[in-house]
Coordinates of C-alpha atoms and ligand atoms in Angstrom, one line a residue:
M195 CA -33.6 -4.6 -23.1
A196 CA -30.3 -5.3 -24.9
Q197 CA -29.3 -8.9 -24.9
I198 CA -25.8 -9.6 -23.6
N199 CA -24.3 -12.1 -26.0
Y200 CA -20.6 -11.5 -25.3
R201 CA -18.8 -11.1 -22.0
T202 CA -15.2 -10.8 -20.9
H203 CA -13.4 -14.1 -20.3
L204 CA -13.5 -15.4 -16.7
G205 CA -11.0 -13.5 -14.5
M206 CA -10.5 -10.7 -17.1
N207 CA -12.0 -7.4 -16.2
D208 CA -13.0 -4.3 -18.1
I209 CA -11.7 -1.2 -16.4
L210 CA -14.7 1.1 -16.8
P211 CA -14.7 4.9 -17.0
D212 CA -15.7 5.3 -13.4
E213 CA -12.5 3.4 -12.4
T214 CA -9.9 4.6 -14.9
G215 CA -9.4 7.8 -12.9
K216 CA -7.8 5.9 -10.0
W217 CA -5.7 3.8 -12.4
Q218 CA -4.4 7.0 -14.1
A219 CA -3.7 8.6 -10.7
L220 CA -1.7 5.6 -9.6
E221 CA 0.2 5.3 -12.8
Q222 CA 1.1 9.0 -12.7
L223 CA 2.3 8.6 -9.1
I224 CA 4.4 5.6 -10.1
H225 CA 6.0 7.5 -13.1
R226 CA 6.6 10.6 -10.9
E227 CA 8.2 8.7 -8.0
A228 CA 10.2 6.4 -10.3
K229 CA 12.0 9.5 -11.6
K230 CA 13.0 10.4 -8.0
F231 CA 14.6 6.9 -7.7
N232 CA 16.3 7.4 -11.1
L233 CA 14.4 4.5 -12.6
E234 CA 13.8 4.3 -16.4
E235 CA 10.6 2.8 -17.9
I236 CA 10.8 -0.3 -20.1
R237 CA 7.9 -1.7 -22.1
T238 CA 8.0 -5.2 -23.5
P239 CA 5.4 -7.0 -25.6
I240 CA 2.7 -8.9 -23.8
M241 CA 3.6 -12.1 -25.8
E242 CA 6.9 -13.9 -25.4
Q243 CA 8.4 -17.2 -26.7
T244 CA 7.2 -20.1 -24.6
E245 CA 10.7 -21.3 -24.1
L246 CA 11.8 -18.0 -22.5
I247 CA 9.1 -18.3 -19.8
V248 CA 9.6 -22.0 -19.2
R249 CA 13.4 -21.5 -18.8
G250 CA 13.1 -18.2 -17.0
V251 CA 10.3 -18.8 -14.5
G252 CA 10.9 -22.6 -14.2
Q253 CA 9.3 -25.7 -15.7
L254 CA 8.0 -27.0 -12.3
T255 CA 6.5 -23.8 -11.0
D256 CA 2.7 -23.5 -10.8
I257 CA 2.9 -20.6 -13.2
V258 CA 4.5 -22.6 -16.0
S259 CA 3.0 -26.0 -15.3
K260 CA -0.6 -24.9 -14.8
E261 CA -1.2 -21.3 -15.5
I262 CA 0.2 -20.4 -18.9
F263 CA -1.9 -19.1 -21.7
S264 CA -0.2 -20.3 -24.8
F265 CA -0.8 -20.9 -28.5
S266 CA 1.1 -21.5 -31.6
R267 CA 1.0 -20.0 -35.0
G268 CA 3.0 -21.6 -37.8
D269 CA 6.3 -22.6 -36.2
D270 CA 6.1 -20.0 -33.5
N271 CA 5.0 -20.6 -29.9
Y272 CA 3.5 -17.7 -28.0
V273 CA 2.7 -17.2 -24.3
L274 CA 0.9 -14.3 -22.7
R275 CA 3.5 -13.1 -20.3
P276 CA 2.7 -14.3 -16.7
E277 CA 5.2 -11.9 -15.2
C278 CA 7.7 -9.4 -16.5
T279 CA 11.1 -10.3 -15.0
A280 CA 12.0 -12.9 -17.6
P281 CA 10.8 -10.6 -20.4
V282 CA 12.9 -7.7 -19.0
A283 CA 15.9 -10.1 -18.7
R284 CA 15.3 -11.1 -22.3
A285 CA 15.1 -7.5 -23.5
F286 CA 18.3 -6.7 -21.5
T287 CA 20.1 -9.5 -23.3
E288 CA 18.7 -9.0 -26.7
H289 CA 19.5 -5.3 -26.8
H290 CA 22.8 -5.5 -24.9
L291 CA 21.6 -3.0 -22.3
E292 CA 24.8 -3.7 -20.3
Q293 CA 26.6 -1.6 -23.0
R294 CA 24.7 1.5 -21.8
G295 CA 27.1 1.3 -18.9
G296 CA 26.4 1.2 -15.2
T297 CA 23.5 -0.4 -13.5
Q298 CA 20.2 -0.6 -15.4
K299 CA 17.5 0.6 -13.1
L300 CA 14.2 -0.2 -14.9
Y301 CA 10.5 -0.2 -14.1
Y302 CA 7.3 -1.2 -15.8
I303 CA 3.6 -1.1 -15.6
G304 CA 1.4 -3.5 -17.5
P305 CA -1.0 -6.5 -17.8
M306 CA 0.2 -10.0 -17.0
F307 CA -1.8 -13.3 -17.5
R308 CA -2.1 -16.4 -15.4
A309 CA -4.8 -19.0 -15.9
E310 CA -5.5 -19.3 -12.2
R311 CA -8.9 -20.0 -10.5
P312 CA -10.3 -16.4 -10.2
Q313 CA -11.3 -15.1 -6.8
K314 CA -11.1 -11.8 -5.0
G315 CA -7.6 -10.4 -5.7
R316 CA -6.8 -13.2 -8.1
L317 CA -7.4 -12.6 -11.8
R318 CA -6.4 -14.1 -15.1
Q319 CA -5.5 -10.8 -16.5
F320 CA -4.1 -8.6 -13.8
H321 CA -1.7 -5.7 -13.7
Q322 CA 1.7 -5.2 -12.1
F323 CA 4.1 -2.4 -11.6
G324 CA 7.6 -3.5 -11.0
V325 CA 11.3 -2.7 -10.8
E326 CA 14.3 -4.6 -12.1
I327 CA 17.7 -3.4 -11.1
M328 CA 20.2 -5.2 -13.3
G329 CA 24.0 -5.4 -13.1
S330 CA 24.6 -5.0 -9.4
D331 CA 24.9 -7.5 -6.5
D332 CA 25.3 -4.8 -4.0
P333 CA 22.8 -5.0 -1.1
V334 CA 22.1 -1.3 -1.7
A335 CA 20.3 -2.4 -4.9
D336 CA 18.1 -4.8 -2.9
V337 CA 17.3 -2.2 -0.4
E338 CA 16.6 0.6 -3.0
C339 CA 14.2 -1.8 -4.6
I340 CA 12.4 -2.5 -1.3
A341 CA 12.4 1.2 -0.5
F342 CA 10.8 2.1 -3.8
M343 CA 8.1 -0.5 -3.2
M344 CA 7.4 0.7 0.3
H345 CA 7.5 4.3 -0.9
I346 CA 4.7 3.8 -3.4
Y347 CA 2.4 2.2 -0.8
E348 CA 3.2 5.0 1.6
K349 CA 2.5 7.7 -0.9
V350 CA -0.9 6.0 -1.7
G351 CA -1.6 5.9 2.1
I352 CA -1.4 2.1 2.6
T353 CA 0.9 1.9 5.7
N354 CA -0.5 -1.1 7.6
T355 CA 1.6 -3.6 5.6
K356 CA 4.0 -6.3 6.7
L357 CA 7.3 -6.8 5.0
K358 CA 8.7 -10.3 5.1
I359 CA 12.2 -11.1 4.0
N360 CA 14.4 -14.1 3.7
S361 CA 17.6 -15.2 2.0
I362 CA 17.3 -18.4 0.0
G363 CA 21.1 -18.4 -0.5
D364 CA 23.3 -18.9 -3.5
P365 CA 23.3 -22.2 -5.4
E366 CA 26.0 -23.6 -3.2
S367 CA 24.1 -22.8 0.1
R368 CA 20.9 -23.9 -1.4
D369 CA 22.1 -27.3 -2.6
K370 CA 23.3 -28.1 0.9
Y371 CA 20.0 -26.9 2.3
K372 CA 18.0 -29.0 -0.2
E373 CA 20.0 -32.1 0.9
A374 CA 19.1 -31.3 4.5
L375 CA 15.4 -30.9 3.6
V376 CA 15.4 -34.2 1.7
S377 CA 16.9 -36.1 4.6
Y378 CA 14.4 -34.5 7.0
F379 CA 11.3 -35.0 4.9
E380 CA 12.1 -38.4 3.3
P381 CA 11.4 -40.5 6.5
V382 CA 7.9 -38.9 6.8
R383 CA 7.2 -38.8 3.0
N384 CA 3.9 -40.8 3.3
E385 CA 2.5 -38.4 5.9
L386 CA 3.0 -35.4 3.6
S387 CA 0.3 -34.0 1.3
E388 CA 0.4 -35.4 -2.3
L389 CA 1.7 -32.1 -3.6
S390 CA 4.5 -32.0 -1.1
Q391 CA 5.4 -35.6 -1.9
K392 CA 5.9 -34.5 -5.5
R393 CA 7.8 -31.4 -4.5
L394 CA 10.1 -33.6 -2.4
D395 CA 11.3 -35.2 -5.6
K396 CA 11.4 -32.1 -7.7
N397 CA 11.9 -29.0 -5.6
P398 CA 12.0 -29.7 -1.8
L399 CA 12.2 -26.0 -1.0
R400 CA 8.7 -25.5 -2.2
I401 CA 7.4 -27.8 0.5
L402 CA 8.0 -24.9 2.9
D403 CA 5.5 -22.9 0.8
S404 CA 2.7 -25.5 1.3
K405 CA -0.6 -24.4 2.6
E406 CA -1.8 -28.0 3.2
E407 CA -2.7 -28.6 6.8
E408 CA -1.1 -32.1 7.1
D409 CA 2.3 -30.6 6.1
Q410 CA 2.4 -27.9 8.7
P411 CA 3.7 -29.9 11.8
F412 CA 6.6 -31.1 9.7
I413 CA 7.3 -27.7 8.2
E414 CA 7.5 -26.2 11.7
Q415 CA 10.3 -28.5 12.7
A416 CA 12.1 -28.4 9.3
P417 CA 15.8 -27.3 9.1
L418 CA 16.2 -23.6 8.5
I419 CA 17.9 -22.1 5.5
H420 CA 19.9 -19.7 7.7
D421 CA 21.9 -22.5 9.2
Y422 CA 23.0 -23.4 5.7
L423 CA 23.9 -20.0 4.2
N424 CA 27.6 -19.8 3.3
E425 CA 29.6 -16.8 4.5
E426 CA 29.0 -14.7 1.4
S427 CA 25.2 -15.2 1.3
A428 CA 24.9 -14.7 5.1
G429 CA 27.0 -11.5 4.8
H430 CA 24.9 -10.2 2.0
F431 CA 21.6 -10.8 3.9
N432 CA 23.0 -9.2 7.0
K433 CA 23.9 -6.1 5.0
V434 CA 20.4 -5.9 3.5
K435 CA 18.9 -6.1 7.0
E436 CA 21.3 -3.5 8.3
Y437 CA 20.4 -1.0 5.6
L438 CA 16.7 -1.6 6.2
N439 CA 17.2 -0.9 9.9
Q440 CA 19.1 2.3 9.1
L441 CA 16.2 3.4 6.8
G442 CA 13.7 2.6 9.5
I443 CA 11.9 0.1 7.3
D444 CA 10.2 -2.5 9.5
Y445 CA 10.5 -6.2 8.5
E446 CA 10.1 -9.7 9.7
T447 CA 12.5 -12.4 8.8
D448 CA 10.5 -15.4 7.5
P449 CA 12.6 -18.5 7.0
Y450 CA 9.8 -20.2 5.1
L451 CA 9.5 -17.5 2.5
V452 CA 10.7 -19.2 -0.7
R453 CA 8.6 -17.6 -3.5
G454 CA 6.9 -19.4 -6.3
L455 CA 9.3 -18.7 -9.1
D456 CA 12.5 -20.6 -9.7
Y457 CA 14.9 -17.8 -10.6
Y458 CA 15.5 -16.5 -7.1
T459 CA 18.9 -16.4 -5.3
R460 CA 19.7 -14.9 -2.0
T461 CA 17.2 -12.1 -1.0
A462 CA 13.5 -12.8 -1.2
F463 CA 10.7 -10.6 0.1
E464 CA 7.0 -10.1 0.2
L465 CA 4.7 -7.3 1.3
I466 CA 1.6 -8.5 3.0
S467 CA -1.6 -6.6 3.7
P468 CA -4.2 -7.6 6.4
D469 CA -6.9 -6.0 4.2
L470 CA -6.7 -8.5 1.3
G471 CA -8.2 -11.7 2.7
S472 CA -6.7 -15.0 1.5
Q473 CA -4.7 -13.4 -1.4
D474 CA -2.8 -11.2 1.0
A475 CA 0.4 -10.5 -1.0
L476 CA 0.5 -7.0 -2.3
A477 CA 3.9 -7.4 -3.8
G478 CA 6.9 -9.7 -4.0
G479 CA 10.3 -10.0 -5.3
G480 CA 13.9 -10.8 -4.7
R481 CA 17.4 -11.3 -6.2
Y482 CA 17.9 -13.4 -9.4
D483 CA 21.6 -13.3 -10.0
L484 CA 21.6 -16.2 -12.5
L485 CA 18.6 -15.5 -14.7
V486 CA 20.2 -13.4 -17.4
E487 CA 23.0 -16.0 -17.9
E488 CA 20.4 -18.8 -17.8
I489 CA 18.7 -17.3 -20.8
G490 CA 22.0 -16.7 -22.7
G491 CA 23.1 -13.3 -21.5
P492 CA 26.2 -12.0 -19.8
E493 CA 26.8 -12.5 -16.0
T494 CA 24.3 -10.0 -14.6
P495 CA 23.3 -10.0 -10.9
A496 CA 19.9 -8.4 -10.5
V497 CA 17.1 -7.8 -8.1
G498 CA 13.5 -6.7 -8.5
F499 CA 9.9 -6.8 -7.3
A500 CA 6.4 -6.7 -8.8
A501 CA 3.3 -5.4 -7.2
G502 CA -0.3 -6.3 -8.1
I503 CA -2.3 -3.2 -9.0
E504 CA -5.7 -4.7 -8.5
R505 CA -4.7 -5.8 -5.0
L506 CA -3.4 -2.3 -4.2
L507 CA -6.8 -0.9 -5.3
I508 CA -8.7 -3.4 -3.1
A509 CA -6.6 -2.3 -0.1
C510 CA -7.4 1.3 -1.0
D511 CA -11.1 0.5 -1.0
E512 CA -10.8 -1.3 2.4
L513 CA -9.0 1.7 3.9
D514 CA -11.3 4.3 2.3
I515 CA -8.5 5.8 0.3
E516 CA -9.7 7.7 -2.7
L517 CA -7.2 7.8 -5.6
G518 CA -7.6 10.5 -8.2
E519 CA -10.1 13.3 -8.5
P520 CA -13.8 12.8 -8.9
K521 CA -14.9 13.3 -12.6
S522 CA -15.5 16.9 -13.5
V523 CA -15.3 19.4 -16.4
D524 CA -14.3 23.1 -16.0
V525 CA -16.8 24.6 -18.4
Y526 CA -20.1 23.3 -19.9
I527 CA -21.6 25.5 -22.6
V528 CA -25.4 25.5 -22.5
T529 CA -26.9 26.5 -25.8
L530 CA -30.3 27.8 -26.9
G531 CA -30.9 27.6 -30.6
D532 CA -28.9 27.0 -33.8
S533 CA -26.7 30.1 -33.7
A534 CA -25.8 29.4 -30.1
R535 CA -24.8 25.8 -31.0
T536 CA -22.6 27.1 -33.9
W537 CA -21.0 29.6 -31.5
G538 CA -20.5 26.8 -28.9
V539 CA -18.7 24.5 -31.3
Q540 CA -16.2 27.3 -32.0
A541 CA -15.9 28.4 -28.4
L542 CA -14.9 24.9 -27.2
P543 CA -11.4 25.0 -28.8
K544 CA -10.8 28.5 -27.5
L545 CA -11.6 27.5 -24.0
R546 CA -9.4 24.5 -24.3
A547 CA -6.5 26.6 -25.7
A548 CA -6.9 28.8 -22.6
G549 CA -6.3 25.7 -20.5
A550 CA -9.8 24.7 -19.4
S551 CA -11.5 21.4 -20.0
A552 CA -14.8 22.1 -21.9
T553 CA -17.8 20.4 -23.3
M554 CA -21.3 21.0 -24.5
D555 CA -24.5 19.0 -25.3
Y556 CA -24.3 16.7 -28.3
M557 CA -28.0 15.8 -28.3
G558 CA -29.9 19.0 -29.0
R559 CA -31.5 18.8 -25.6
S560 CA -33.6 21.5 -23.8
M561 CA -31.9 24.1 -21.6
K562 CA -33.2 22.4 -18.5
A563 CA -31.9 19.0 -19.7
Q564 CA -28.5 20.6 -20.5
M565 CA -28.3 22.1 -17.0
K566 CA -29.1 18.7 -15.5
D567 CA -26.4 17.2 -17.7
A568 CA -23.9 19.9 -16.6
N569 CA -24.6 18.8 -13.0
R570 CA -24.2 15.2 -13.9
E571 CA -20.8 16.0 -15.6
N572 CA -19.8 17.9 -12.4
A573 CA -19.2 21.1 -14.4
L574 CA -17.5 23.8 -12.4
Y575 CA -19.0 26.6 -14.6
T576 CA -21.6 26.8 -17.3
I577 CA -21.8 29.5 -20.0
I578 CA -25.4 30.1 -21.0
V579 CA -25.8 31.2 -24.6
G580 CA -28.8 32.3 -26.7
D581 CA -29.4 34.7 -29.6
H582 CA -29.7 37.6 -27.2
E583 CA -26.3 36.8 -25.5
L584 CA -24.6 36.5 -28.8
E585 CA -25.8 39.8 -30.0
A586 CA -24.7 41.6 -26.8
N587 CA -21.5 39.5 -26.4
S588 CA -22.6 39.1 -22.8
F589 CA -23.0 35.6 -21.5
T590 CA -24.3 34.2 -18.3
F591 CA -21.3 32.7 -16.6
R592 CA -22.5 30.5 -13.7
D593 CA -20.4 29.2 -10.9
M594 CA -22.2 25.8 -10.3
R595 CA -20.8 25.2 -6.8
K596 CA -21.6 28.6 -5.5
S597 CA -24.8 29.0 -7.5
E598 CA -23.7 32.5 -8.5
E599 CA -24.0 34.1 -11.9
E600 CA -22.4 37.1 -13.6
A601 CA -22.7 38.6 -17.1
L602 CA -19.3 38.5 -18.9
S603 CA -18.0 38.9 -22.5
F604 CA -16.4 35.9 -24.0
E605 CA -13.0 37.6 -23.7
E606 CA -13.5 38.1 -20.0
I607 CA -14.6 34.4 -19.6
L608 CA -11.3 33.3 -21.4
Q609 CA -9.3 35.5 -19.0
K610 CA -11.1 34.0 -16.0
V611 CA -10.6 30.3 -17.1
K612 CA -6.9 31.1 -17.7
Ligands
LIG853 P1 4.7 -12.7 -8.0 O1 4.8 -12.9 -6.6 O2 4.3 -13.9 -8.8 O3 6.1 -12.1 -8.5 O4 3.7 -11.5 -8.4 C1 3.9 -10.2 -7.8 C2 2.5 -9.7 -7.4 O5 1.6 -9.7 -8.5 C3 1.8 -10.5 -6.3 O6 2.3 -10.2 -5.0 C4 0.4 -10.1 -6.5 O7 0.1 -8.8 -5.9 C5 0.3 -9.9 -8.0 N1 -0.3 -11.0 -8.6 C6 0.2 -12.2 -9.0 N2 -0.7 -13.0 -9.5 C7 -1.8 -12.4 -9.5 C8 -3.2 -12.7 -10.0 N3 -3.4 -13.9 -10.6 N4 -4.1 -11.8 -9.8 C9 -3.9 -10.6 -9.2 N5 -2.7 -10.2 -8.8 C10 -1.6 -11.1 -8.9 C11 6.4 -11.8 -9.8 O8 5.6 -11.7 -10.7 C12 7.9 -11.5 -10.0 N6 8.1 -11.2 -11.4 C13 8.4 -10.4 -9.1 C14 9.8 -10.1 -9.3 C15 10.3 -9.0 -10.0 N7 10.8 -10.7 -8.8 C16 11.9 -10.1 -9.2 N8 11.6 -9.1 -10.0

């Protein structure tokens, strides 16, 4: 028995060959559907400057204060990106993407890193796909973003989801709301959870996000953001809801949805699945009209979302949705003897050039073992080759599913696989 000396870090998974098929199928679906929405892919490094993430995501968020993987090398500080909105905003600013003209409609797929306590659906290295629409404050952008998100789940076959939306207002509305929250919570400060007491000083809005039991009765009676939205923010939110209604996208307005990142303004949303257990958010996003300026770029209203790929795959498992095709190979060449092997090595590229996937035994196994291997590899056809077949240019071409055989020349086989 081999001894296992090395393992992956906690919360970081290998994606093994039996699983990569579904990842590839999902990624291809995302690329294909993104084209229909006129989105362009952007790829940013997995490491960023610490300062960008701290300023972008927010010093007091859990992500920055507790969950960052960081290290320094010489004078440089690195963090493994915990999310991709701040990195995309950085790339937008660094490369003056606004100069390309129009609205930048971007998407990405890739790994993110958060040092959270791992559990089902919560990892330290996880993967997101996401969209960032930069340079428009039109509610159409919000709705297109949500529509793309819903569209992907629908294409996958996950339809029993719940979309929650809220508006957390622009800074003017939110400052008024914060004041109202502080006056409401301050008199009951000592009855709140420790975490909420801290949040009361630093970011009272996040109290609404608390999962602590003792906070719930107070949260239920708390003032609602909607009573504090100014005309502009309320109008924007109404337009988003109107477009969603017109598209037939169901949603629930959730006044307590505040999201765990600091950059949001106005629209915020989350997509929830009943199939995920306690980590029930499939995806989340919202508007972040001030982030690009905050990190030094031009005034750029923007909206986006990100979706957890592992959580999407958990939901697929729960719903018995198979992504991708089962592993298979079109042709497996079964060889008997040295000349047949030499022939096989040369036949492989010809089969592939004809458009088939093709393989043969690499271990010098017996014919019986090769047939067994062809079955294990889920080969659709086998070509059985020995000295006799070579001489006659007539090979046994076996349809493995039908268990039928015919004698064909190699040219005829190539025609067939084409
Ligand atoms: P987020 O809500 O932090 O938003 O993450 C989005 C999604 O990533 C979550 O709904 C969840 O599915 C997945 N996710 C987050 N953390 C983990 C984890 N530890 N393990 C597994 N999956 C996880 C953002 O990241 C924002 N950047 C979204 C956004 C884009 N807002 C505007 N543009």
